[in-house]
């Protein structure tokens, strides 16, 4: 690779269904996404592609995906766009609403694309009924084969749940891939030409060096986690952002582009009630 290029990373779109009331949608995610897409349209040069790393909708129903599809069509972006699935997504809703697919609706959604300058590999970490993420054995088998493909291109991995950073804290697996899957992914990527891993889920801009691989997380378009409050619990404030990735011969650069915001509080809860919140969320996701 001799030339540099840019791409856009979106995450946690949380688009709703306007025909259904949703007590768990805390901001106008449609307006937020439209504002971010306007920013994308203004970029010079235009990005080579857009990757949206999961929680595409808030409830996972087919009509929410149809709403997302309509929003993207109205934006009229002439840019390839790729999707990963997150814990708010439902595979059957995605396949029916976004792809018009009627068969094999529970299959994980993983795919790869050899683009001019990068090999994009998209994994499905959505785990039905769970907040945290995992990767099925069939995906790992596919990934092993895919990593051997296109050896001339650096790899860029997209997955909603980032790898677990603290392998001694299984109680934190709700915010990441399982520790076991994180370690398996680490071993598979060791020695590979991996530019980075793009993720979402935790709703704040974060960059980690994970065994020598940059792991980039974005805020998304729903709400921003107040990282100054994490010692108490989770406090979500107004906020949305996109990230611009630049791929150079020297590696990956990421610049975050936040929307203007007063960062007013949307909701909060302490860790004392966190277990109950997780159970309620997982029960809702399993319906």
PDB file of C-alpha atoms in Angstrom:
ATOM      1  CA  UNK A   1       0.000   0.000   0.000  1.00  0.00           C
ATOM      2  CA  UNK A   2       1.457   3.325  -1.066  1.00  0.00           C
ATOM      3  CA  UNK A   3      -1.445   5.786  -0.868  1.00  0.00           C
ATOM      4  CA  UNK A   4      -3.390   6.918   2.180  1.00  0.00           C
ATOM      5  CA  UNK A   5      -7.184   6.982   2.359  1.00  0.00           C
ATOM      6  CA  UNK A   6      -9.936   7.674   4.874  1.00  0.00           C
ATOM      7  CA  UNK A   7     -12.982   5.826   6.154  1.00  0.00           C
ATOM      8  CA  UNK A   8     -15.729   6.634   8.663  1.00  0.00           C
ATOM      9  CA  UNK A   9     -16.549   4.650  11.784  1.00  0.00           C
ATOM     10  CA  UNK A  10     -20.087   4.949  13.163  1.00  0.00           C
ATOM     11  CA  UNK A  11     -21.467   2.915  16.022  1.00  0.00           C
ATOM     12  CA  UNK A  12     -24.468   2.498  18.332  1.00  0.00           C
ATOM     13  CA  UNK A  13     -26.996   4.166  16.052  1.00  0.00           C
ATOM     14  CA  UNK A  14     -29.954   2.951  18.167  1.00  0.00           C
ATOM     15  CA  UNK A  15     -32.490   3.889  15.509  1.00  0.00           C
ATOM     16  CA  UNK A  16     -36.084   3.389  16.645  1.00  0.00           C
ATOM     17  CA  UNK A  17     -39.407   2.557  15.082  1.00  0.00           C
ATOM     18  CA  UNK A  18     -41.454   5.792  14.985  1.00  0.00           C
ATOM     19  CA  UNK A  19     -44.676   3.792  15.235  1.00  0.00           C
ATOM     20  CA  UNK A  20     -43.740   2.228  18.582  1.00  0.00           C
ATOM     21  CA  UNK A  21     -43.183   4.057  21.878  1.00  0.00           C
ATOM     22  CA  UNK A  22     -39.799   3.191  23.369  1.00  0.00           C
ATOM     23  CA  UNK A  23     -39.112   4.090  27.001  1.00  0.00           C
ATOM     24  CA  UNK A  24     -35.488   3.013  26.535  1.00  0.00           C
ATOM     25  CA  UNK A  25     -34.680   5.455  23.760  1.00  0.00           C
ATOM     26  CA  UNK A  26     -33.302   8.543  25.484  1.00  0.00           C
ATOM     27  CA  UNK A  27     -32.472  10.851  22.583  1.00  0.00           C
ATOM     28  CA  UNK A  28     -33.518  11.651  19.033  1.00  0.00           C
ATOM     29  CA  UNK A  29     -31.192   9.159  17.417  1.00  0.00           C
ATOM     30  CA  UNK A  30     -32.665   9.793  13.980  1.00  0.00           C
ATOM     31  CA  UNK A  31     -31.774  13.498  14.166  1.00  0.00           C
ATOM     32  CA  UNK A  32     -28.346  12.652  15.591  1.00  0.00           C
ATOM     33  CA  UNK A  33     -27.596  10.214  12.791  1.00  0.00           C
ATOM     34  CA  UNK A  34     -28.758  12.665  10.119  1.00  0.00           C
ATOM     35  CA  UNK A  35     -26.427  15.320  11.556  1.00  0.00           C
ATOM     36  CA  UNK A  36     -23.495  12.907  11.491  1.00  0.00           C
ATOM     37  CA  UNK A  37     -24.294  11.872   7.926  1.00  0.00           C
ATOM     38  CA  UNK A  38     -24.307  15.561   6.953  1.00  0.00           C
ATOM     39  CA  UNK A  39     -20.803  15.777   8.414  1.00  0.00           C
ATOM     40  CA  UNK A  40     -19.783  12.758   6.344  1.00  0.00           C
ATOM     41  CA  UNK A  41     -21.145  14.341   3.151  1.00  0.00           C
ATOM     42  CA  UNK A  42     -19.011  17.424   3.828  1.00  0.00           C
ATOM     43  CA  UNK A  43     -15.738  15.510   4.161  1.00  0.00           C
ATOM     44  CA  UNK A  44     -13.036  16.217   1.618  1.00  0.00           C
ATOM     45  CA  UNK A  45     -11.911  13.850   0.312  1.00  0.00           C
ATOM     46  CA  UNK A  46     -14.904  11.565   0.673  1.00  0.00           C
ATOM     47  CA  UNK A  47     -14.190   8.418   2.710  1.00  0.00           C
ATOM     48  CA  UNK A  48     -13.650   5.129   0.936  1.00  0.00           C
ATOM     49  CA  UNK A  49     -16.253   3.366   3.088  1.00  0.00           C
ATOM     50  CA  UNK A  50     -18.374   3.607   6.244  1.00  0.00           C
ATOM     51  CA  UNK A  51     -18.478   0.889   8.887  1.00  0.00           C
ATOM     52  CA  UNK A  52     -21.229   0.898  11.535  1.00  0.00           C
ATOM     53  CA  UNK A  53     -20.297  -1.392  14.411  1.00  0.00           C
ATOM     54  CA  UNK A  54     -23.575  -2.530  15.873  1.00  0.00           C
ATOM     55  CA  UNK A  55     -26.589  -1.536  17.913  1.00  0.00           C
ATOM     56  CA  UNK A  56     -27.952  -0.333  14.608  1.00  0.00           C
ATOM     57  CA  UNK A  57     -31.438  -0.204  16.130  1.00  0.00           C
ATOM     58  CA  UNK A  58     -32.684   0.050  19.693  1.00  0.00           C
ATOM     59  CA  UNK A  59     -35.229  -2.793  19.687  1.00  0.00           C
ATOM     60  CA  UNK A  60     -34.127  -4.990  16.805  1.00  0.00           C
ATOM     61  CA  UNK A  61     -37.510  -5.213  15.055  1.00  0.00           C
ATOM     62  CA  UNK A  62     -37.693  -5.306  11.265  1.00  0.00           C
ATOM     63  CA  UNK A  63     -39.480  -1.949  11.002  1.00  0.00           C
ATOM     64  CA  UNK A  64     -36.689  -0.216  12.910  1.00  0.00           C
ATOM     65  CA  UNK A  65     -34.220  -1.532  10.338  1.00  0.00           C
ATOM     66  CA  UNK A  66     -36.526  -0.362   7.552  1.00  0.00           C
ATOM     67  CA  UNK A  67     -36.474   3.078   9.180  1.00  0.00           C
ATOM     68  CA  UNK A  68     -32.661   3.002   9.260  1.00  0.00           C
ATOM     69  CA  UNK A  69     -32.593   1.926   5.628  1.00  0.00           C
ATOM     70  CA  UNK A  70     -34.842   4.865   4.709  1.00  0.00           C
ATOM     71  CA  UNK A  71     -32.657   7.339   6.628  1.00  0.00           C
ATOM     72  CA  UNK A  72     -29.583   6.134   4.776  1.00  0.00           C
ATOM     73  CA  UNK A  73     -31.381   6.282   1.440  1.00  0.00           C
ATOM     74  CA  UNK A  74     -32.481   9.880   2.113  1.00  0.00           C
ATOM     75  CA  UNK A  75     -28.873  10.809   2.920  1.00  0.00           C
ATOM     76  CA  UNK A  76     -27.938   9.751  -0.625  1.00  0.00           C
ATOM     77  CA  UNK A  77     -24.347   8.943   0.263  1.00  0.00           C
ATOM     78  CA  UNK A  78     -22.399   7.473  -2.609  1.00  0.00           C
ATOM     79  CA  UNK A  79     -20.166   5.550  -0.236  1.00  0.00           C
ATOM     80  CA  UNK A  80     -20.156   1.782   0.467  1.00  0.00           C
ATOM     81  CA  UNK A  81     -21.499   1.078   3.955  1.00  0.00           C
ATOM     82  CA  UNK A  82     -20.952  -2.075   5.990  1.00  0.00           C
ATOM     83  CA  UNK A  83     -22.676  -3.225   9.176  1.00  0.00           C
ATOM     84  CA  UNK A  84     -21.924  -5.287  12.273  1.00  0.00           C
ATOM     85  CA  UNK A  85     -24.536  -6.404  14.810  1.00  0.00           C
ATOM     86  CA  UNK A  86     -24.604  -5.595  18.533  1.00  0.00           C
ATOM     87  CA  UNK A  87     -26.558  -6.650  21.602  1.00  0.00           C
ATOM     88  CA  UNK A  88     -29.523  -4.362  20.803  1.00  0.00           C
ATOM     89  CA  UNK A  89     -29.761  -5.866  17.340  1.00  0.00           C
ATOM     90  CA  UNK A  90     -31.745  -8.977  16.498  1.00  0.00           C
ATOM     91  CA  UNK A  91     -30.549 -11.092  13.651  1.00  0.00           C
ATOM     92  CA  UNK A  92     -33.996 -11.934  12.300  1.00  0.00           C
ATOM     93  CA  UNK A  93     -35.066  -8.279  12.368  1.00  0.00           C
ATOM     94  CA  UNK A  94     -31.879  -7.227  10.588  1.00  0.00           C
ATOM     95  CA  UNK A  95     -32.141  -9.857   7.880  1.00  0.00           C
ATOM     96  CA  UNK A  96     -35.809  -9.131   7.186  1.00  0.00           C
ATOM     97  CA  UNK A  97     -35.733  -5.335   7.528  1.00  0.00           C
ATOM     98  CA  UNK A  98     -32.346  -4.506   5.997  1.00  0.00           C
ATOM     99  CA  UNK A  99     -31.789  -7.328   3.531  1.00  0.00           C
ATOM    100  CA  UNK A 100     -35.244  -8.662   2.714  1.00  0.00           C
ATOM    101  CA  UNK A 101     -34.069 -12.126   3.684  1.00  0.00           C
ATOM    102  CA  UNK A 102     -36.577 -14.764   4.784  1.00  0.00           C
ATOM    103  CA  UNK A 103     -34.458 -17.828   5.505  1.00  0.00           C
ATOM    104  CA  UNK A 104     -31.801 -18.807   8.056  1.00  0.00           C
ATOM    105  CA  UNK A 105     -32.722 -15.784  10.157  1.00  0.00           C
ATOM    106  CA  UNK A 106     -30.797 -16.772  13.296  1.00  0.00           C
ATOM    107  CA  UNK A 107     -27.431 -17.181  11.602  1.00  0.00           C
ATOM    108  CA  UNK A 108     -24.619 -14.889  12.758  1.00  0.00           C
ATOM    109  CA  UNK A 109     -23.887 -12.033  10.362  1.00  0.00           C
ATOM    110  CA  UNK A 110     -20.188 -11.990   9.503  1.00  0.00           C
ATOM    111  CA  UNK A 111     -18.518 -10.967   6.269  1.00  0.00           C
ATOM    112  CA  UNK A 112     -15.293  -9.651   4.754  1.00  0.00           C
ATOM    113  CA  UNK A 113     -14.353  -7.283   1.945  1.00  0.00           C
ATOM    114  CA  UNK A 114     -11.071  -6.857   0.107  1.00  0.00           C
ATOM    115  CA  UNK A 115     -11.070  -3.144  -0.610  1.00  0.00           C
ATOM    116  CA  UNK A 116      -8.398  -1.094  -2.320  1.00  0.00           C
ATOM    117  CA  UNK A 117      -5.889  -0.760   0.503  1.00  0.00           C
ATOM    118  CA  UNK A 118      -7.459  -2.790   3.334  1.00  0.00           C
ATOM    119  CA  UNK A 119      -9.043  -6.145   4.116  1.00  0.00           C
ATOM    120  CA  UNK A 120     -12.147  -5.378   6.230  1.00  0.00           C
ATOM    121  CA  UNK A 121     -13.295  -8.282   8.417  1.00  0.00           C
ATOM    122  CA  UNK A 122     -16.633  -7.908  10.217  1.00  0.00           C
ATOM    123  CA  UNK A 123     -17.589 -10.218  13.098  1.00  0.00           C
ATOM    124  CA  UNK A 124     -20.955 -10.707  14.807  1.00  0.00           C
ATOM    125  CA  UNK A 125     -20.589 -10.506  18.602  1.00  0.00           C
ATOM    126  CA  UNK A 126     -24.337 -10.294  19.269  1.00  0.00           C
ATOM    127  CA  UNK A 127     -25.395 -13.028  21.669  1.00  0.00           C
ATOM    128  CA  UNK A 128     -29.177 -13.462  21.876  1.00  0.00           C
ATOM    129  CA  UNK A 129     -30.408 -12.572  25.362  1.00  0.00           C
ATOM    130  CA  UNK A 130     -27.048 -11.223  26.565  1.00  0.00           C
ATOM    131  CA  UNK A 131     -25.596  -7.744  27.018  1.00  0.00           C
ATOM    132  CA  UNK A 132     -22.005  -8.888  26.646  1.00  0.00           C
ATOM    133  CA  UNK A 133     -20.612 -10.341  23.441  1.00  0.00           C
ATOM    134  CA  UNK A 134     -19.286 -13.638  22.200  1.00  0.00           C
ATOM    135  CA  UNK A 135     -18.173 -15.234  18.939  1.00  0.00           C
ATOM    136  CA  UNK A 136     -19.461 -18.650  17.866  1.00  0.00           C
ATOM    137  CA  UNK A 137     -16.975 -21.396  16.952  1.00  0.00           C
ATOM    138  CA  UNK A 138     -18.130 -21.259  13.324  1.00  0.00           C
ATOM    139  CA  UNK A 139     -17.082 -17.601  13.182  1.00  0.00           C
ATOM    140  CA  UNK A 140     -13.661 -18.394  14.592  1.00  0.00           C
ATOM    141  CA  UNK A 141     -13.253 -21.139  11.976  1.00  0.00           C
ATOM    142  CA  UNK A 142     -14.229 -18.674   9.250  1.00  0.00           C
ATOM    143  CA  UNK A 143     -11.912 -16.019  10.686  1.00  0.00           C
ATOM    144  CA  UNK A 144      -8.952 -18.420  10.598  1.00  0.00           C
ATOM    145  CA  UNK A 145      -9.516 -18.920   6.890  1.00  0.00           C
ATOM    146  CA  UNK A 146     -10.142 -15.235   6.217  1.00  0.00           C
ATOM    147  CA  UNK A 147      -6.930 -14.174   7.937  1.00  0.00           C
ATOM    148  CA  UNK A 148      -5.014 -16.184   5.359  1.00  0.00           C
ATOM    149  CA  UNK A 149      -6.737 -14.380   2.485  1.00  0.00           C
ATOM    150  CA  UNK A 150      -5.378 -11.242   0.811  1.00  0.00           C
ATOM    151  CA  UNK A 151      -1.958 -11.345   2.495  1.00  0.00           C
ATOM    152  CA  UNK A 152      -0.972  -8.186   0.618  1.00  0.00           C
ATOM    153  CA  UNK A 153      -3.580  -6.157   2.531  1.00  0.00           C
ATOM    154  CA  UNK A 154      -3.557  -5.042   6.184  1.00  0.00           C
ATOM    155  CA  UNK A 155      -6.542  -6.315   8.187  1.00  0.00           C
ATOM    156  CA  UNK A 156      -9.136  -4.050   9.813  1.00  0.00           C
ATOM    157  CA  UNK A 157     -11.464  -5.872  12.244  1.00  0.00           C
ATOM    158  CA  UNK A 158     -14.955  -4.555  13.058  1.00  0.00           C
ATOM    159  CA  UNK A 159     -16.922  -6.063  15.960  1.00  0.00           C
ATOM    160  CA  UNK A 160     -19.472  -4.460  18.290  1.00  0.00           C
ATOM    161  CA  UNK A 161     -17.965  -5.699  21.578  1.00  0.00           C
ATOM    162  CA  UNK A 162     -14.307  -4.853  22.030  1.00  0.00           C
ATOM    163  CA  UNK A 163     -11.999  -7.512  23.482  1.00  0.00           C
ATOM    164  CA  UNK A 164     -11.881  -7.713  27.271  1.00  0.00           C
ATOM    165  CA  UNK A 165      -9.040  -5.524  28.532  1.00  0.00           C
ATOM    166  CA  UNK A 166      -9.007  -6.877  32.103  1.00  0.00           C
ATOM    167  CA  UNK A 167      -8.712 -10.654  32.050  1.00  0.00           C
ATOM    168  CA  UNK A 168      -8.966 -10.881  35.845  1.00  0.00           C
ATOM    169  CA  UNK A 169     -12.429  -9.254  36.000  1.00  0.00           C
ATOM    170  CA  UNK A 170     -15.082 -11.677  34.726  1.00  0.00           C
ATOM    171  CA  UNK A 171     -17.745  -9.479  36.322  1.00  0.00           C
ATOM    172  CA  UNK A 172     -17.027  -6.921  33.593  1.00  0.00           C
ATOM    173  CA  UNK A 173     -17.748  -9.238  30.675  1.00  0.00           C
ATOM    174  CA  UNK A 174     -21.035  -7.377  30.133  1.00  0.00           C
ATOM    175  CA  UNK A 175     -19.051  -4.562  28.464  1.00  0.00           C
ATOM    176  CA  UNK A 176     -16.885  -6.671  26.144  1.00  0.00           C
ATOM    177  CA  UNK A 177     -16.335 -10.014  24.519  1.00  0.00           C
ATOM    178  CA  UNK A 178     -15.991 -12.862  26.963  1.00  0.00           C
ATOM    179  CA  UNK A 179     -12.503 -13.275  28.359  1.00  0.00           C
ATOM    180  CA  UNK A 180     -12.183 -16.684  26.713  1.00  0.00           C
ATOM    181  CA  UNK A 181     -13.137 -15.312  23.302  1.00  0.00           C
ATOM    182  CA  UNK A 182     -10.868 -12.305  23.786  1.00  0.00           C
ATOM    183  CA  UNK A 183      -7.900 -14.573  24.443  1.00  0.00           C
ATOM    184  CA  UNK A 184      -8.751 -16.776  21.481  1.00  0.00           C
ATOM    185  CA  UNK A 185      -8.977 -13.706  19.255  1.00  0.00           C
ATOM    186  CA  UNK A 186      -5.645 -12.444  20.631  1.00  0.00           C
ATOM    187  CA  UNK A 187      -3.949 -15.727  19.719  1.00  0.00           C
ATOM    188  CA  UNK A 188      -5.463 -15.764  16.227  1.00  0.00           C
ATOM    189  CA  UNK A 189      -4.369 -12.183  15.478  1.00  0.00           C
ATOM    190  CA  UNK A 190      -0.852 -12.552  16.889  1.00  0.00           C
ATOM    191  CA  UNK A 191       1.730 -11.798  14.232  1.00  0.00           C
ATOM    192  CA  UNK A 192      -0.879 -10.645  11.717  1.00  0.00           C
ATOM    193  CA  UNK A 193      -0.835  -7.290   9.974  1.00  0.00           C
ATOM    194  CA  UNK A 194      -3.834  -5.868  11.853  1.00  0.00           C
ATOM    195  CA  UNK A 195      -4.353  -2.115  11.572  1.00  0.00           C
ATOM    196  CA  UNK A 196      -6.889  -2.040  14.392  1.00  0.00           C
ATOM    197  CA  UNK A 197     -10.178  -3.223  15.838  1.00  0.00           C
ATOM    198  CA  UNK A 198     -13.236  -0.948  15.588  1.00  0.00           C
ATOM    199  CA  UNK A 199     -15.943  -1.368  18.235  1.00  0.00           C
ATOM    200  CA  UNK A 200     -18.758   0.310  20.141  1.00  0.00           C
ATOM    201  CA  UNK A 201     -21.107  -0.733  22.968  1.00  0.00           C
ATOM    202  CA  UNK A 202     -19.728   1.347  25.851  1.00  0.00           C
ATOM    203  CA  UNK A 203     -20.727   4.770  24.440  1.00  0.00           C
ATOM    204  CA  UNK A 204     -17.511   6.697  24.933  1.00  0.00           C
ATOM    205  CA  UNK A 205     -14.519   7.445  22.759  1.00  0.00           C
ATOM    206  CA  UNK A 206     -11.708   5.173  23.869  1.00  0.00           C
ATOM    207  CA  UNK A 207      -8.458   3.961  22.348  1.00  0.00           C
ATOM    208  CA  UNK A 208      -6.548   1.026  23.815  1.00  0.00           C
ATOM    209  CA  UNK A 209      -3.332  -0.754  22.935  1.00  0.00           C
ATOM    210  CA  UNK A 210      -4.449  -4.389  23.199  1.00  0.00           C
ATOM    211  CA  UNK A 211      -1.478  -6.700  22.752  1.00  0.00           C
ATOM    212  CA  UNK A 212      -0.041  -4.263  20.238  1.00  0.00           C
ATOM    213  CA  UNK A 213      -3.306  -3.764  18.315  1.00  0.00           C
ATOM    214  CA  UNK A 214      -5.187  -0.437  18.497  1.00  0.00           C
ATOM    215  CA  UNK A 215      -8.769  -0.947  19.680  1.00  0.00           C
ATOM    216  CA  UNK A 216     -10.963   2.051  18.855  1.00  0.00           C
ATOM    217  CA  UNK A 217     -14.391   2.579  20.455  1.00  0.00           C
ATOM    218  CA  UNK A 218     -16.799   5.398  19.606  1.00  0.00           C
ATOM    219  CA  UNK A 219     -19.604   7.206  21.443  1.00  0.00           C
ATOM    220  CA  UNK A 220     -22.290   6.516  18.864  1.00  0.00           C
ATOM    221  CA  UNK A 221     -25.502   8.499  18.338  1.00  0.00           C
ATOM    222  CA  UNK A 222     -27.683   7.603  21.339  1.00  0.00           C
ATOM    223  CA  UNK A 223     -25.970   8.842  24.502  1.00  0.00           C
ATOM    224  CA  UNK A 224     -22.480   9.415  25.857  1.00  0.00           C
ATOM    225  CA  UNK A 225     -21.100   7.721  28.950  1.00  0.00           C
ATOM    226  CA  UNK A 226     -19.779  10.216  31.510  1.00  0.00           C
ATOM    227  CA  UNK A 227     -16.391   8.619  32.211  1.00  0.00           C
ATOM    228  CA  UNK A 228     -15.862  10.874  35.252  1.00  0.00           C
ATOM    229  CA  UNK A 229     -18.782   9.084  36.962  1.00  0.00           C
ATOM    230  CA  UNK A 230     -17.754   5.464  36.391  1.00  0.00           C
ATOM    231  CA  UNK A 231     -16.697   5.058  40.015  1.00  0.00           C
ATOM    232  CA  UNK A 232     -20.381   5.513  40.984  1.00  0.00           C
ATOM    233  CA  UNK A 233     -22.178   3.755  38.146  1.00  0.00           C
ATOM    234  CA  UNK A 234     -23.307   4.753  34.691  1.00  0.00           C
ATOM    235  CA  UNK A 235     -24.350   8.307  33.920  1.00  0.00           C
ATOM    236  CA  UNK A 236     -25.420   8.925  30.341  1.00  0.00           C
ATOM    237  CA  UNK A 237     -25.375  12.429  28.914  1.00  0.00           C
ATOM    238  CA  UNK A 238     -26.210  14.031  25.591  1.00  0.00           C
ATOM    239  CA  UNK A 239     -23.556  13.292  23.035  1.00  0.00           C
ATOM    240  CA  UNK A 240     -22.875  11.823  19.606  1.00  0.00           C
ATOM    241  CA  UNK A 241     -19.799  11.435  17.473  1.00  0.00           C
ATOM    242  CA  UNK A 242     -18.257   9.765  14.471  1.00  0.00           C
ATOM    243  CA  UNK A 243     -14.643   8.829  13.872  1.00  0.00           C
ATOM    244  CA  UNK A 244     -12.535   9.391  10.786  1.00  0.00           C
ATOM    245  CA  UNK A 245      -9.910   6.766  10.195  1.00  0.00           C
ATOM    246  CA  UNK A 246      -6.908   7.445   8.009  1.00  0.00           C
ATOM    247  CA  UNK A 247      -4.972   4.467   6.714  1.00  0.00           C
ATOM    248  CA  UNK A 248      -1.378   5.301   5.829  1.00  0.00           C
ATOM    249  CA  UNK A 249       1.616   3.126   4.989  1.00  0.00           C
ATOM    250  CA  UNK A 250       2.703   3.887   8.570  1.00  0.00           C
ATOM    251  CA  UNK A 251      -0.547   2.588  10.090  1.00  0.00           C
ATOM    252  CA  UNK A 252      -3.912   3.827  11.362  1.00  0.00           C
ATOM    253  CA  UNK A 253      -4.849   7.296  12.640  1.00  0.00           C
ATOM    254  CA  UNK A 254      -8.279   7.981  14.161  1.00  0.00           C
ATOM    255  CA  UNK A 255      -9.811  11.425  14.707  1.00  0.00           C
ATOM    256  CA  UNK A 256     -13.045  11.806  16.682  1.00  0.00           C
ATOM    257  CA  UNK A 257     -15.682  14.268  15.452  1.00  0.00           C
ATOM    258  CA  UNK A 258     -18.217  15.033  18.226  1.00  0.00           C
ATOM    259  CA  UNK A 259     -21.502  16.805  17.681  1.00  0.00           C
ATOM    260  CA  UNK A 260     -21.989  20.024  19.702  1.00  0.00           C
ATOM    261  CA  UNK A 261     -23.698  19.161  22.978  1.00  0.00           C
ATOM    262  CA  UNK A 262     -24.555  20.643  26.350  1.00  0.00           C
ATOM    263  CA  UNK A 263     -23.993  17.140  27.814  1.00  0.00           C
ATOM    264  CA  UNK A 264     -27.219  17.283  29.805  1.00  0.00           C
ATOM    265  CA  UNK A 265     -27.976  14.162  31.799  1.00  0.00           C
ATOM    266  CA  UNK A 266     -30.261  11.647  30.078  1.00  0.00           C
ATOM    267  CA  UNK A 267     -30.311   8.933  32.737  1.00  0.00           C
ATOM    268  CA  UNK A 268     -28.095   7.409  35.401  1.00  0.00           C
ATOM    269  CA  UNK A 269     -27.951   4.544  37.860  1.00  0.00           C
ATOM    270  CA  UNK A 270     -25.485   3.391  40.470  1.00  0.00           C
ATOM    271  CA  UNK A 271     -23.821   0.017  40.427  1.00  0.00           C
ATOM    272  CA  UNK A 272     -25.973  -0.993  43.394  1.00  0.00           C
ATOM    273  CA  UNK A 273     -28.880  -1.461  40.988  1.00  0.00           C
ATOM    274  CA  UNK A 274     -26.793  -2.509  38.032  1.00  0.00           C
ATOM    275  CA  UNK A 275     -27.412  -6.258  38.327  1.00  0.00           C
ATOM    276  CA  UNK A 276     -31.159  -5.725  38.208  1.00  0.00           C
ATOM    277  CA  UNK A 277     -30.789  -3.472  35.175  1.00  0.00           C
ATOM    278  CA  UNK A 278     -28.763  -6.102  33.331  1.00  0.00           C
ATOM    279  CA  UNK A 279     -31.316  -8.806  34.095  1.00  0.00           C
ATOM    280  CA  UNK A 280     -34.155  -6.603  32.851  1.00  0.00           C
ATOM    281  CA  UNK A 281     -32.245  -5.756  29.668  1.00  0.00           C
ATOM    282  CA  UNK A 282     -31.392  -9.390  28.946  1.00  0.00           C
ATOM    283  CA  UNK A 283     -34.971 -10.471  29.623  1.00  0.00           C
ATOM    284  CA  UNK A 284     -36.190  -7.836  27.149  1.00  0.00           C
ATOM    285  CA  UNK A 285     -33.585  -8.853  24.574  1.00  0.00           C
ATOM    286  CA  UNK A 286     -34.648 -12.489  24.832  1.00  0.00           C
ATOM    287  CA  UNK A 287     -38.301 -11.749  24.003  1.00  0.00           C
TER     288      UNK A 287
END
